Coordinates of C-alpha atoms in Angstrom, one line a residue:
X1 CA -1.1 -42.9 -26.8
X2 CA 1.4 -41.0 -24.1
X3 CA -0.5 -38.0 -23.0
X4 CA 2.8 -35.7 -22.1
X5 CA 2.5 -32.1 -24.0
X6 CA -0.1 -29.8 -25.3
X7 CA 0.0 -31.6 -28.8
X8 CA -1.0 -35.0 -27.2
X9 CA -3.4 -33.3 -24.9
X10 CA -5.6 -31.5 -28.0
X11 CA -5.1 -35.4 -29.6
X12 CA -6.4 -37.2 -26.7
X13 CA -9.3 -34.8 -26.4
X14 CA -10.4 -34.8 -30.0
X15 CA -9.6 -38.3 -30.1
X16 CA -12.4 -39.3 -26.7
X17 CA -14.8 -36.6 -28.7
X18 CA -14.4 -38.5 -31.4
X19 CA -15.6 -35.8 -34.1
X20 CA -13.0 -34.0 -36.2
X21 CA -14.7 -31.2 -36.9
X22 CA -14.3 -29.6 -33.5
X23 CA -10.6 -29.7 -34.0
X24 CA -10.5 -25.5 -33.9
X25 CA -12.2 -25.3 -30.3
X26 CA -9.7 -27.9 -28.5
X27 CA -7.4 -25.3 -27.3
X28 CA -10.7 -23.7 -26.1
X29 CA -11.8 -26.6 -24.0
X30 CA -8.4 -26.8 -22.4
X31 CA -7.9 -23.1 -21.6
X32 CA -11.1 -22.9 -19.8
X33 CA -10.2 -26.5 -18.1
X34 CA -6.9 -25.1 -16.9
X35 CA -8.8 -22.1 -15.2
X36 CA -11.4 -24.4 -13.5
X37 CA -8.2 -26.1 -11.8
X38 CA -6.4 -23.2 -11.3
X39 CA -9.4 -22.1 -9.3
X40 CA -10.5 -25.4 -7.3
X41 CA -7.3 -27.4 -7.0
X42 CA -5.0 -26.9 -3.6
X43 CA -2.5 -29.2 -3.7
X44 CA 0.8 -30.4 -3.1
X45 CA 2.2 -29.8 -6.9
X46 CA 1.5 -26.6 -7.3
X47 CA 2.6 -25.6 -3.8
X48 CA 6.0 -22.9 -3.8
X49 CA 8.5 -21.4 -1.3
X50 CA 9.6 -18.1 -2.4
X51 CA 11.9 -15.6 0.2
X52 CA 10.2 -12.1 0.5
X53 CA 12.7 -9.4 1.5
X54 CA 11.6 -6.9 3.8
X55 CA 13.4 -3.6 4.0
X56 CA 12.2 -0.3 6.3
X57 CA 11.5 2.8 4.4
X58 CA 14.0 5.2 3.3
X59 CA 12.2 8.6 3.3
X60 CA 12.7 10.8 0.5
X61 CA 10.8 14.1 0.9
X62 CA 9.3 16.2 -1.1
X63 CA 9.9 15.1 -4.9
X64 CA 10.9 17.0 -7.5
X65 CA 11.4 16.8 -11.7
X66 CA 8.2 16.7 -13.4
X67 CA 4.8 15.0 -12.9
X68 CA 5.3 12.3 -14.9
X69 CA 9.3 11.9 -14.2
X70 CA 9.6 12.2 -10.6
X71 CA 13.2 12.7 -8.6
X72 CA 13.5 11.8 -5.1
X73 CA 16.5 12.7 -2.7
X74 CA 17.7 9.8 0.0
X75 CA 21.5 10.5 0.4
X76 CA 23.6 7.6 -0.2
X77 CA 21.0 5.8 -2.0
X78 CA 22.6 4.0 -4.8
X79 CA 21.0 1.9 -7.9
X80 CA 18.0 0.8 -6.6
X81 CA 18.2 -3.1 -5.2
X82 CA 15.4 -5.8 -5.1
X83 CA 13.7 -5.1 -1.7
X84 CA 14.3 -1.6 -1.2
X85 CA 11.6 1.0 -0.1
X86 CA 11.3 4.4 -0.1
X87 CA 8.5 7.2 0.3
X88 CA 8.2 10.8 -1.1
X89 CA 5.7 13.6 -1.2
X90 CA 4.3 14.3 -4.7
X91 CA 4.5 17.5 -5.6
X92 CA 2.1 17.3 -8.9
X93 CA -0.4 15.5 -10.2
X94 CA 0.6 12.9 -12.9
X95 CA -1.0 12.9 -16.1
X96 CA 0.2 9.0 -17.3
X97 CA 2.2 6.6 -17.0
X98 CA 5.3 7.7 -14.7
X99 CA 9.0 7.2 -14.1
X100 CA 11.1 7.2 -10.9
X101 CA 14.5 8.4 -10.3
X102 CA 15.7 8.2 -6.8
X103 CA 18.9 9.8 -6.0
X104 CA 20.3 10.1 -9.7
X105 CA 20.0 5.8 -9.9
X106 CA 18.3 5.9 -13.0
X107 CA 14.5 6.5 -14.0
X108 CA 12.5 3.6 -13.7
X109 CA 8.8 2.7 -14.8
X110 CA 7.0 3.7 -11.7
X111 CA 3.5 1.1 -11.8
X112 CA 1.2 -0.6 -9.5
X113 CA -1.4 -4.0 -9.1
X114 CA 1.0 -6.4 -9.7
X115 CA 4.1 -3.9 -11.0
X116 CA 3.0 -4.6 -14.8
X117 CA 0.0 -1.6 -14.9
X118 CA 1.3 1.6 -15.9
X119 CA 0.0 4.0 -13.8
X120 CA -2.9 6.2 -15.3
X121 CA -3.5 10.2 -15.0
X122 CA -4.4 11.1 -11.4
X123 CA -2.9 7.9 -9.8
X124 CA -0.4 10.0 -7.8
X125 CA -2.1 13.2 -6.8
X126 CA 0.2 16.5 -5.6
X127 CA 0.8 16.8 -1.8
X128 CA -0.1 12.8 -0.9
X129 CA 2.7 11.0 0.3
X130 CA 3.5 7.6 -1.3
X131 CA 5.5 4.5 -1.0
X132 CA 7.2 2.4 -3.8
X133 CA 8.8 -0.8 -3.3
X134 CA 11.6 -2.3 -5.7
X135 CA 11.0 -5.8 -7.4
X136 CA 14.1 -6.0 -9.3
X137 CA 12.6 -4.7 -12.1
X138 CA 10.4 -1.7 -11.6
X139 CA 9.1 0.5 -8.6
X140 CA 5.9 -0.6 -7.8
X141 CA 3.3 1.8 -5.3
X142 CA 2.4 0.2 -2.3
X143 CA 0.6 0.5 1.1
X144 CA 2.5 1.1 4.1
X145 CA 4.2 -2.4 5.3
X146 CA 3.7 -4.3 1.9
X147 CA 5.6 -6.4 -0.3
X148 CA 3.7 -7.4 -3.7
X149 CA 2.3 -10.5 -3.9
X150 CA 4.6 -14.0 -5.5
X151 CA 4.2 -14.7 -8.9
X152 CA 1.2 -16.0 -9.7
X153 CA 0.0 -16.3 -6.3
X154 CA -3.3 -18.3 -5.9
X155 CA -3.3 -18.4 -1.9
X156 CA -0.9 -18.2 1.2
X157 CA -0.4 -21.4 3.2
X158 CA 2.1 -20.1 5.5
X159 CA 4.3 -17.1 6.4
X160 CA 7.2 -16.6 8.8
X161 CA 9.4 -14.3 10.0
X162 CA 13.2 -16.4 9.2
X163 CA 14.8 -15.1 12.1
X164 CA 15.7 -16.8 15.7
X165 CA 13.2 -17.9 16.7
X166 CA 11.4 -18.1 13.5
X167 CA 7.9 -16.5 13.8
X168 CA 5.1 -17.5 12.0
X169 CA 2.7 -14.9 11.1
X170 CA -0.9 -14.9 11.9
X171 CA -3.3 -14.2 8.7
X172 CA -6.0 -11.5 10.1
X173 CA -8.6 -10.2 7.3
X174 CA -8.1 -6.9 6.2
X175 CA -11.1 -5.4 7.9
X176 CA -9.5 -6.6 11.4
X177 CA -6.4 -5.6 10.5
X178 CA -6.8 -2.0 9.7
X179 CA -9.2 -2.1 12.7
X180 CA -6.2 -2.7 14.8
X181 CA -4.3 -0.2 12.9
X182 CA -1.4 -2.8 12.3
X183 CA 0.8 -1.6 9.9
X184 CA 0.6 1.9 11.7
X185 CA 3.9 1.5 13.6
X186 CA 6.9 -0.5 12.9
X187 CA 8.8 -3.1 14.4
X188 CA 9.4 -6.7 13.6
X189 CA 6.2 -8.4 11.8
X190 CA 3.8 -10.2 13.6
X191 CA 0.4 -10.6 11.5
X192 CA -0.3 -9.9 7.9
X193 CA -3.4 -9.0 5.5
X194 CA -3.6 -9.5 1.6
X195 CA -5.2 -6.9 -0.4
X196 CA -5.0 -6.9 -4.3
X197 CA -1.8 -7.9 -4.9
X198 CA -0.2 -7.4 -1.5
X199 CA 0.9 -9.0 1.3
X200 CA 0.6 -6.1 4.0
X201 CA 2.4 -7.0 7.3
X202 CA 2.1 -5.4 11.0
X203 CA 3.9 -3.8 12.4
X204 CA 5.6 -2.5 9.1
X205 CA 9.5 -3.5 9.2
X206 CA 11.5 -1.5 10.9
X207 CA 15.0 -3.3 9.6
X208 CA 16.2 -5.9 7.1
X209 CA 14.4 -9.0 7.2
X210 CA 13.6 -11.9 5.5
X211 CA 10.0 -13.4 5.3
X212 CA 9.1 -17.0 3.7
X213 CA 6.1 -17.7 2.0
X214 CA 4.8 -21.1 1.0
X215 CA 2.1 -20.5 -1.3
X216 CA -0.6 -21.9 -3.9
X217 CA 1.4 -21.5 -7.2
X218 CA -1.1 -21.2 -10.4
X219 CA 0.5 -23.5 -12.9
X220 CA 1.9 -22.0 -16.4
X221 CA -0.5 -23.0 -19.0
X222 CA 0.5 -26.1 -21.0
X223 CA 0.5 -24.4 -23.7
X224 CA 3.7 -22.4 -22.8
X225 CA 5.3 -24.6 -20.4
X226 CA 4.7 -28.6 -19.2
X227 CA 3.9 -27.9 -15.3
X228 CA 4.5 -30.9 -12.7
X229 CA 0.7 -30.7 -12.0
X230 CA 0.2 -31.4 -16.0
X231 CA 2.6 -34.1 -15.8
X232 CA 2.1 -36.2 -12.5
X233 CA -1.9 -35.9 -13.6
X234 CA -2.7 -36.3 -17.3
X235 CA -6.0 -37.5 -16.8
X236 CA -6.7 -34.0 -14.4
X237 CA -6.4 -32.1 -17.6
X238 CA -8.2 -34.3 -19.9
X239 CA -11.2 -34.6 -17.8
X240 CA -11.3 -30.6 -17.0
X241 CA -11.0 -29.9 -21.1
X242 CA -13.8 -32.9 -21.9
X243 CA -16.1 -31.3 -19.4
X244 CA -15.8 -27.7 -20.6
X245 CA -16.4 -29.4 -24.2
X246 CA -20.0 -30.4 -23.4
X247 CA -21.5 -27.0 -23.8
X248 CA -19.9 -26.6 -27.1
X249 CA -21.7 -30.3 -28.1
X250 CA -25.1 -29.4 -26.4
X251 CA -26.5 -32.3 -24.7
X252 CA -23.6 -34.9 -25.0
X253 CA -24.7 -37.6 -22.6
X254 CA -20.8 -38.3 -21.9
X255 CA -20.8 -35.3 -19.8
X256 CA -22.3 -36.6 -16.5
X257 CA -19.4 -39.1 -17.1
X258 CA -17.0 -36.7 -17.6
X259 CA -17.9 -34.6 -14.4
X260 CA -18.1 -37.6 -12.1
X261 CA -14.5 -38.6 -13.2
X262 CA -13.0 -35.1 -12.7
X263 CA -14.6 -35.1 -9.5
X264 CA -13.3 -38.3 -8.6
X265 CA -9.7 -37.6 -9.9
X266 CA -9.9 -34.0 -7.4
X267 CA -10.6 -36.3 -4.5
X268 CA -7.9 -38.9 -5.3
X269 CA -4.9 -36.3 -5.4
X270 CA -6.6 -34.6 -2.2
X271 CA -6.7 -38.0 -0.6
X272 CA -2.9 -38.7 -1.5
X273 CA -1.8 -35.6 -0.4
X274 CA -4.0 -35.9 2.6
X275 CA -1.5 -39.5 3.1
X276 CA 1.5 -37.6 2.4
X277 CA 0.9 -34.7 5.0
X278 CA -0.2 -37.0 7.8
X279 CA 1.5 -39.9 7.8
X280 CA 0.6 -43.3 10.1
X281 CA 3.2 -42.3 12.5
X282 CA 1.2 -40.8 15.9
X283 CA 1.4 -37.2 16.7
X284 CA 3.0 -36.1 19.4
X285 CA 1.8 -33.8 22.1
X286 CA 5.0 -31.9 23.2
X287 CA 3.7 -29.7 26.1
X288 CA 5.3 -26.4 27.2
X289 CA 7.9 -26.1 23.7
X290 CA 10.1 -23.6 25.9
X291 CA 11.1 -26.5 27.7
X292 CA 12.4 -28.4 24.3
X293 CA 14.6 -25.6 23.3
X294 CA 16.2 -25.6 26.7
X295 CA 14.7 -22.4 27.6

């Protein structure tokens, strides 16, 4: 049998179990499968380019309106455009969830984490400045010099600057990078941090820029969506729901099986990528790189 959607993958599984009457836990098995991947798997498939636009700050003041439907003043500020940045002073303390309304565009669901949370009472406190940042749908608070995270991020592989020269950014960990005070002044991005979901750059961006990210993607559960990790590696998914079964049978000798072939199925696609990174042609040292862009 073809093992190419969630309805053949809860078959397959009950079918290798062999006992009908764990039919009800299947979806179980896979969902906690899909998280163990989601967690331990780095590779190729699930790997995403996504631009990040970078704006400077537009400063806004002192707000006004209420504390839960702040107004912000930036003259010639239009509707409010994926990318765009402003700060304000509060001038109250909100009590809930909070809207935004900068320069008679329109009130908009202020939130933060990841844009989705509603703020809560006492998340914006009277007389502390703040900075929100646009994601085409929402204003979402930031720190100073961050963009939020891409959908569903898992992990940063690389980040540049797409400019001329392109400049890629060195990763620092957030205790070296405030340290250094990085994101303290502005200027064109050389180094960035991640904290919750935010990619924090330094110096903060002091013009309209574009950064690419190429980044660990988590996958969409099968349930909702076929991914191309789900698709290019059936057997991945099969093991990973078979192996998070054996709890749920208590003892089932097949699990040492089953772990040993999920282990062996993570080193195989590790091992291909592994061949499709580094090729058997031979590096080449190139020297001083100035010289090979004429400089």
């Amino acid at each position: 049998m073809a093992i190419t959607n969630s309805a053949e993958l809860i078959t397959a599984v009950e079918n290798w179990i062999g006992d009908t009457s764990i039919a009800a836990r299947v979806s179980e098995f896979i969902t906690l499968g899909e998280a163990w991947i989601w967690r331990n798997l780095r590779v190729r498939a699930i790997e995403e380019m996504v631009d990040l636009r970078l704006e400077a700050a537009q400063a806004g003041g002192t707000a006004t309106g209420t504390a839960n439907a702040i107004l912000v003043a930036i003259s010639g500020f239009g509707a409010p455009a994926l990318g765009d940045v402003v700060t304000f002073t509060a001038a109250l303390t909100n009590t809930g969830s909070v809207t935004l309304n900068v320069q008679s565009g329109g009130a908009v669901a202020l939130n933060k984490n990841d844009g989705t949370v509603a703020l809560e009472a006492n998340d914006i406190i009277g007389g502390h400045d703040y900075r929100a940042y646009y994601d085409g749908t929402r204003w979402v608070l930031t720190p100073r010099g961050a963009v939020p995270l891409p959908s569903r991020c898992r992990a940063i592989r690389h980040l540049i600057i797409d400019r001329d020269p392109t400049r890629p950014l060195d990763y620092m960990t957030p205790e070296s990078f405030w340290s250094r005070h990085m994101s303290d002044d502005t200027g064109i991005p050389q180094a960035y941090t991640i904290m919750s979901d935010f990619l924090i750059f330094g110096p903060a961006t002091d013009s309209r820029l574009i950064g690419r990210a190429l980044y660990y993607r988590r996958p969409t559960a099968i349930a909702t969506a076929v991914p191309r990790l789900f698709t290019e590696n059936p057997d991945l998914y099969l093991y990973a729901a078979l192996l998070h079964a054996a709890p749920y049978l208590e003892d089932d000798p097949r699990a040492v099986t089953w772990a040993a072939m999920l282990k062996q199925i993570i080193e195989d696609m590790k091992a291909e990528d592994d061949m499709d990174r580094f090729t058997a042609a031979p590096a080449r040292a190139f020297g001083n790189v100035a010289n090979l862009r004429g400089i």
